[in-house]
Amino acid sequence: MPANFAFSRLLAYSLLLIMTAVISAEVAVADLPRVPFERQQFRRPVAIAQLDASTAVVANRCGTLSVIDLDQWQVAAEYQIGGQLTNLAVTNGLLLVTDAEHSRLSLIRISRQNAQVVSELPVPTHPVTVQVAPDGTFCTVASKWARKLTFVTLGDKLAISATVDLGFCPGEQLHVPSRTSMLVADAFTGRLAVVNTTTHDVEAVHEFGAHNIRGLAISNDGQSLLISHQILNDAALPRRSDIVWGVMINNLLRTAKLDSVLEGQSGAIYGGQSINVGYAGQGAGDPDTLFVDQSGQAVIALAGVNEVLIGKPGSRAFQRIGVGIRPIDLLPLSEGRFVVVNELSDSLTLIDMTKDAASASATEAQTANAAKPTVKTVTVTAKTVTATTAAATTAAAKSDDSSPQGDGEYDEAEAYTRKYGDQSVYDAAASTYRSSYLETDVFTSSLSLGPMPELGPAERGEQLFFSARLSHASWFSCHSCHVEGHSNGGRSDTFGDDTEGAPKRVLSLLGVGETGPWGWNGKKPTLPKQIHQSATSTMRGPGISDSAASDLAAFLTTLKPPPPFEPAVTPADRTQISDGRRLFESLSCTECHSGTTLTSADAYDVGLVDERGLRQFNPPSLRGVGYREKLFHDKRADSLGEVFTKFEHQLARQLSATELSALLRYLRSL
Ligand code: HEC
Ligand code: HEC
């Protein structure tokens, strides 16, 4: 795929410089309430940062911060701050925490004894990552739905110095020491923006046909950029023979010349190496965050298969170590030692590759028991692990046939146990346990952040949604295409409409609970029917039971539509939007895009035919339509404007320029 990039001068990436700094709210300094360790709740840890030599802090999606005593390997304290926490960073011994629910950045003083909010700052909608610049004077916050990067000056108070309009929904970011540029990745598709940290210009945007860019790091010599991401091939068919080699979805570690990337050179990202992190028959579903250790090895969380992968870029000798469910953050401690954050098992895993395995198990087991008598340490020998892995491989090999149908039911708990032996992290009832085991020369110890309630249908569905074990040979999960419930923006031939050779745009699942019937052709009357189809014909895995399909449906119905793309800001805006809405009604758009969901139950021929002659489509919901960059079932419209200018979609009459702008403004406000 050809790489292209755009320079900042392009109007699409306009820069918004806020001349008057927004001063953050003064917060009365009161201690944050403590959460008792015994409290049962789904904590859902998402990020970890190290506060001092023996202390780390974990941000939990449920709105709490867990303080971890790294020496004793136990939870020292947990504080309630509220909201939906997404990320954290350390500055001058204080914590910066992003909260997506309240769209704010908080500066927090935290210790094992108490915690207080020092300063709070409203930031653009849905902040997802925060990173402190190498010189420590400012941080940057990426706001996913607002499509903005905010520069915040650090001090006793937080203050916004600039807001940059990125033109895409950002996720990961990376500051580069002693450079004036940083990188910001697209949360869904394959864009990587170079942003000048002095002028706040978007200097270049690389596009490289990827998606799910979840990890960015710099090599130890400072020469290379490492990126973990996926690629969806819209020419591939979901056949086991294609999936098993990563032809349909590939999981990659890419290296590129850092200078060329920062300079915005065309093709800079393709210039480097791309390393497939999976093997035929043993996929590495959903590579997530990564870091480079002192010996130059890359450590990558494999979020879909509950493992971390360690290996030198350039070599294919990867080691894979089992951890908890959905590992999505990593904290390097010292050479050969790091902590893994397992989002969906509410646990951390300590990995230590430095110790003599046999003695490590004895001493760690002792420390564990001394530190917390309630903790049970299970030690499984290397032999046991090898045996269970061999059993799993045999099972995987058995299912490696080309039959399009699933050949049995999938059970996450069963698969997990089969692979990792007696691991207590998976089991809700055992969530207060800490278990350890040895795999060759690696010592791992998992730590629960607190007891979990019993998993309900939505929680079980969430684990399935993010599990690559649903796909043939563990190459991808539902999330690989429907990134965090949204869409990777690609096209895929999923056989969803029972035809081959007519790839369709991946639909967002945000708000999907209300928009039946499902599928582009509207042939799936219930969500579980669509889910069975996805699990069987898209994933080609072992198939799922009816109860697993209804669990997945329960999870999908928890996904809310994204916030309005461009809400009204000025009175003139409001007028234009209501003009547009009146036009939408008078042009009878509401016949097919009706009610609050802006869709309807039938399929219509609107003059667009697919490669197999199919012409009846179910109107997509227009909620959040502004976030879609290419439109219609095969992405044939390059922009929202083109739907009407080039394709004259359902226009009974010609629109004046004013009318068209009003209609588009209305659609963008949804
Ligand atoms: C390889 C990419 C890919 C993967 C993996 C994938 N999907 Fe999809 N999904 C699609 C595409 C493409 C469509 C539209 C297909 C069509 O209707 O013809 C779709 C449609 C759907 C729809 C219908 C949405 C609507 O608004 O009508 C649901 C629900 C869905 N997928 C759920 C899932 C679930 C659950 C999984 C995991 C078991 C999954 N998908 C895995 C690509 C994918
Ligand atoms: C007869 C039913 C019908 C009417 C009337 C109708 N639409 Fe649609 N609309 C559809 C269908 C079906 C599609 C999907 C077609 C495809 O992708 O092949 C669609 C797609 C769209 C899309 C692209 C959405 C996406 O995700 O790709 C937009 C935007 C849209 N319609 C807006 C409008 C507007 C504005 C009007 C009024 C001028 C209108 N529609 C009238 C049925 C209708």
PDB file of N, CA and C and ligand atoms in Angstrom, residues 232 248-249 470 476-478 481-482 492 494 496-497 504-507 509 512 518-520 527 530-531 534 538-539 556, ligand 1:
ATOM      1  N   LEU A 232      -5.228  -5.258   8.462  1.00  0.00           N
ATOM      2  CA  LEU A 232      -6.385  -6.022   7.976  1.00  0.00           C
ATOM      3  C   LEU A 232      -6.327  -6.010   6.457  1.00  0.00           C
ATOM      4  N   MET A 248      -5.094 -12.762   6.712  1.00  0.00           N
ATOM      5  CA  MET A 248      -6.283 -11.931   6.880  1.00  0.00           C
ATOM      6  C   MET A 248      -6.001 -10.757   7.822  1.00  0.00           C
ATOM      7  N   ILE A 249      -5.542 -11.078   9.035  1.00  0.00           N
ATOM      8  CA  ILE A 249      -5.112 -10.025   9.967  1.00  0.00           C
ATOM      9  C   ILE A 249      -3.721 -10.407  10.432  1.00  0.00           C
ATOM     10  N   LEU A 470     -10.963 -16.803  20.264  1.00  0.00           N
ATOM     11  CA  LEU A 470     -12.190 -17.056  19.506  1.00  0.00           C
ATOM     12  C   LEU A 470     -11.894 -17.269  18.030  1.00  0.00           C
ATOM     13  N   PHE A 476      -6.710 -13.162  15.921  1.00  0.00           N
ATOM     14  CA  PHE A 476      -7.380 -11.873  16.165  1.00  0.00           C
ATOM     15  C   PHE A 476      -8.630 -12.062  17.009  1.00  0.00           C
ATOM     16  N   SER A 477      -9.102 -10.942  17.573  1.00  0.00           N
ATOM     17  CA  SER A 477     -10.315 -10.949  18.388  1.00  0.00           C
ATOM     18  C   SER A 477     -11.357 -10.068  17.706  1.00  0.00           C
ATOM     19  N   CYS A 478     -12.542  -9.984  18.286  1.00  0.00           N
ATOM     20  CA  CYS A 478     -13.559  -9.048  17.780  1.00  0.00           C
ATOM     21  C   CYS A 478     -12.970  -7.624  17.781  1.00  0.00           C
ATOM     22  N   CYS A 481     -10.941  -5.866  14.799  1.00  0.00           N
ATOM     23  CA  CYS A 481     -11.657  -5.091  13.771  1.00  0.00           C
ATOM     24  C   CYS A 481     -12.522  -4.006  14.395  1.00  0.00           C
ATOM     25  N   HIS A 482     -13.287  -4.399  15.426  1.00  0.00           N
ATOM     26  CA  HIS A 482     -14.155  -3.426  16.106  1.00  0.00           C
ATOM     27  C   HIS A 482     -13.351  -2.867  17.274  1.00  0.00           C
ATOM     28  N   SER A 492     -13.647  -5.671   5.165  1.00  0.00           N
ATOM     29  CA  SER A 492     -13.319  -7.076   5.327  1.00  0.00           C
ATOM     30  C   SER A 492     -14.391  -7.941   4.688  1.00  0.00           C
ATOM     31  N   THR A 494     -16.158 -10.793   5.302  1.00  0.00           N
ATOM     32  CA  THR A 494     -16.402 -11.697   6.433  1.00  0.00           C
ATOM     33  C   THR A 494     -17.397 -12.793   6.093  1.00  0.00           C
ATOM     34  N   GLY A 496     -20.254 -12.162   5.777  1.00  0.00           N
ATOM     35  CA  GLY A 496     -21.386 -11.752   6.605  1.00  0.00           C
ATOM     36  C   GLY A 496     -22.682 -11.760   5.824  1.00  0.00           C
ATOM     37  N   ASP A 497     -22.593 -11.547   4.509  1.00  0.00           N
ATOM     38  CA  ASP A 497     -23.805 -11.552   3.688  1.00  0.00           C
ATOM     39  C   ASP A 497     -23.853 -12.813   2.822  1.00  0.00           C
ATOM     40  N   LYS A 504     -16.882  -5.672   3.006  1.00  0.00           N
ATOM     41  CA  LYS A 504     -17.718  -4.585   3.541  1.00  0.00           C
ATOM     42  C   LYS A 504     -16.973  -3.801   4.606  1.00  0.00           C
ATOM     43  N   ARG A 505     -17.391  -2.537   4.765  1.00  0.00           N
ATOM     44  CA  ARG A 505     -16.779  -1.693   5.793  1.00  0.00           C
ATOM     45  C   ARG A 505     -17.112  -2.248   7.182  1.00  0.00           C
ATOM     46  N   VAL A 506     -16.102  -2.276   8.044  1.00  0.00           N
ATOM     47  CA  VAL A 506     -16.304  -2.739   9.426  1.00  0.00           C
ATOM     48  C   VAL A 506     -17.189  -1.719  10.140  1.00  0.00           C
ATOM     49  N   LEU A 507     -18.318  -2.184  10.652  1.00  0.00           N
ATOM     50  CA  LEU A 507     -19.248  -1.272  11.324  1.00  0.00           C
ATOM     51  C   LEU A 507     -18.805  -1.009  12.762  1.00  0.00           C
ATOM     52  N   LEU A 509     -19.571  -0.686  16.636  1.00  0.00           N
ATOM     53  CA  LEU A 509     -20.572  -1.356  17.471  1.00  0.00           C
ATOM     54  C   LEU A 509     -21.015  -0.447  18.625  1.00  0.00           C
ATOM     55  N   VAL A 512     -24.768  -0.252  19.181  1.00  0.00           N
ATOM     56  CA  VAL A 512     -25.290  -1.305  18.303  1.00  0.00           C
ATOM     57  C   VAL A 512     -26.499  -2.037  18.903  1.00  0.00           C
ATOM     58  N   TRP A 518     -29.367  -6.448  12.083  1.00  0.00           N
ATOM     59  CA  TRP A 518     -27.928  -6.251  11.968  1.00  0.00           C
ATOM     60  C   TRP A 518     -27.337  -6.752  10.649  1.00  0.00           C
ATOM     61  N   GLY A 519     -26.152  -6.306  10.390  1.00  0.00           N
ATOM     62  CA  GLY A 519     -25.461  -6.636   9.137  1.00  0.00           C
ATOM     63  C   GLY A 519     -25.820  -5.592   8.082  1.00  0.00           C
ATOM     64  N   TRP A 520     -24.926  -5.384   7.108  1.00  0.00           N
ATOM     65  CA  TRP A 520     -25.189  -4.386   6.069  1.00  0.00           C
ATOM     66  C   TRP A 520     -26.492  -4.693   5.320  1.00  0.00           C
ATOM     67  N   LEU A 527     -29.204  -9.801  17.824  1.00  0.00           N
ATOM     68  CA  LEU A 527     -27.751  -9.653  18.017  1.00  0.00           C
ATOM     69  C   LEU A 527     -27.056 -11.011  18.145  1.00  0.00           C
ATOM     70  N   GLN A 530     -26.310 -12.464  14.803  1.00  0.00           N
ATOM     71  CA  GLN A 530     -25.175 -11.808  14.161  1.00  0.00           C
ATOM     72  C   GLN A 530     -23.867 -12.268  14.805  1.00  0.00           C
ATOM     73  N   ILE A 531     -23.885 -12.409  16.133  1.00  0.00           N
ATOM     74  CA  ILE A 531     -22.668 -12.779  16.856  1.00  0.00           C
ATOM     75  C   ILE A 531     -22.235 -14.206  16.516  1.00  0.00           C
ATOM     76  N   SER A 534     -20.585 -13.938  13.269  1.00  0.00           N
ATOM     77  CA  SER A 534     -19.236 -13.373  13.399  1.00  0.00           C
ATOM     78  C   SER A 534     -18.270 -14.422  13.945  1.00  0.00           C
ATOM     79  N   THR A 538     -16.539 -15.208  10.507  1.00  0.00           N
ATOM     80  CA  THR A 538     -15.431 -14.248  10.499  1.00  0.00           C
ATOM     81  C   THR A 538     -14.215 -14.808  11.239  1.00  0.00           C
ATOM     82  N   MET A 539     -14.453 -15.358  12.421  1.00  0.00           N
ATOM     83  CA  MET A 539     -13.337 -15.779  13.270  1.00  0.00           C
ATOM     84  C   MET A 539     -12.813 -17.168  12.906  1.00  0.00           C
ATOM     85  N   LEU A 556     -22.128  -6.079  24.237  1.00  0.00           N
ATOM     86  CA  LEU A 556     -22.299  -5.098  23.152  1.00  0.00           C
ATOM     87  C   LEU A 556     -23.367  -4.057  23.498  1.00  0.00           C
TER      88      LEU A 556
HETATM   89  C1  HEC B   1     -12.051  -9.226  10.357  1.00  0.00           C
HETATM   90  C2  HEC B   1     -12.797  -8.132  10.887  1.00  0.00           C
HETATM   91  C3  HEC B   1     -13.925  -8.452  11.852  1.00  0.00           C
HETATM   92  C4  HEC B   1     -13.866  -9.186  13.012  1.00  0.00           C
HETATM   93  C5  HEC B   1     -12.667  -9.897  13.571  1.00  0.00           C
HETATM   94  C6  HEC B   1     -15.179  -9.146  13.586  1.00  0.00           C
HETATM   95  N1  HEC B   1     -16.012  -8.388  12.821  1.00  0.00           N
HETATM   96 FE1  HEC B   1     -17.927  -7.922  13.249  1.00  0.00          FE
HETATM   97  N2  HEC B   1     -18.108  -7.031  11.453  1.00  0.00           N
HETATM   98  C7  HEC B   1     -17.111  -6.910  10.508  1.00  0.00           C
HETATM   99  C8  HEC B   1     -17.673  -6.427   9.262  1.00  0.00           C
HETATM  100  C9  HEC B   1     -16.913  -6.171   7.969  1.00  0.00           C
HETATM  101  C10 HEC B   1     -19.060  -6.262   9.480  1.00  0.00           C
HETATM  102  C11 HEC B   1     -20.105  -5.896   8.443  1.00  0.00           C
HETATM  103  C12 HEC B   1     -20.352  -7.204   7.676  1.00  0.00           C
HETATM  104  C13 HEC B   1     -21.641  -7.295   6.916  1.00  0.00           C
HETATM  105  O1  HEC B   1     -22.670  -6.889   7.436  1.00  0.00           O
HETATM  106  O2  HEC B   1     -21.619  -7.829   5.791  1.00  0.00           O
HETATM  107  C14 HEC B   1     -19.289  -6.649  10.879  1.00  0.00           C
HETATM  108  C15 HEC B   1     -20.531  -6.586  11.509  1.00  0.00           C
HETATM  109  C16 HEC B   1     -20.745  -6.885  12.829  1.00  0.00           C
HETATM  110  C17 HEC B   1     -21.982  -6.642  13.528  1.00  0.00           C
HETATM  111  C18 HEC B   1     -23.238  -5.981  12.955  1.00  0.00           C
HETATM  112  C19 HEC B   1     -23.202  -4.497  13.225  1.00  0.00           C
HETATM  113  C20 HEC B   1     -24.421  -3.760  12.720  1.00  0.00           C
HETATM  114  O3  HEC B   1     -24.551  -2.578  13.081  1.00  0.00           O
HETATM  115  O4  HEC B   1     -25.206  -4.303  11.954  1.00  0.00           O
HETATM  116  C21 HEC B   1     -21.802  -7.082  14.804  1.00  0.00           C
HETATM  117  C22 HEC B   1     -22.814  -7.025  15.945  1.00  0.00           C
HETATM  118  C23 HEC B   1     -20.462  -7.620  14.877  1.00  0.00           C
HETATM  119  N3  HEC B   1     -19.850  -7.462  13.669  1.00  0.00           N
HETATM  120  C24 HEC B   1     -19.929  -8.208  16.017  1.00  0.00           C
HETATM  121  C25 HEC B   1     -18.704  -8.882  16.000  1.00  0.00           C
HETATM  122  C26 HEC B   1     -18.259  -9.737  17.078  1.00  0.00           C
HETATM  123  C27 HEC B   1     -19.008  -9.982  18.367  1.00  0.00           C
HETATM  124  C28 HEC B   1     -17.047 -10.217  16.708  1.00  0.00           C
HETATM  125  C29 HEC B   1     -16.181 -11.215  17.426  1.00  0.00           C
HETATM  126  C30 HEC B   1     -16.830 -12.492  17.687  1.00  0.00           C
HETATM  127  C31 HEC B   1     -16.733  -9.627  15.408  1.00  0.00           C
HETATM  128  N4  HEC B   1     -17.769  -8.855  15.013  1.00  0.00           N
HETATM  129  C32 HEC B   1     -15.529  -9.823  14.750  1.00  0.00           C
HETATM  130  C33 HEC B   1     -15.774  -7.204  10.711  1.00  0.00           C
HETATM  131  C34 HEC B   1     -15.284  -7.961  11.740  1.00  0.00           C
END
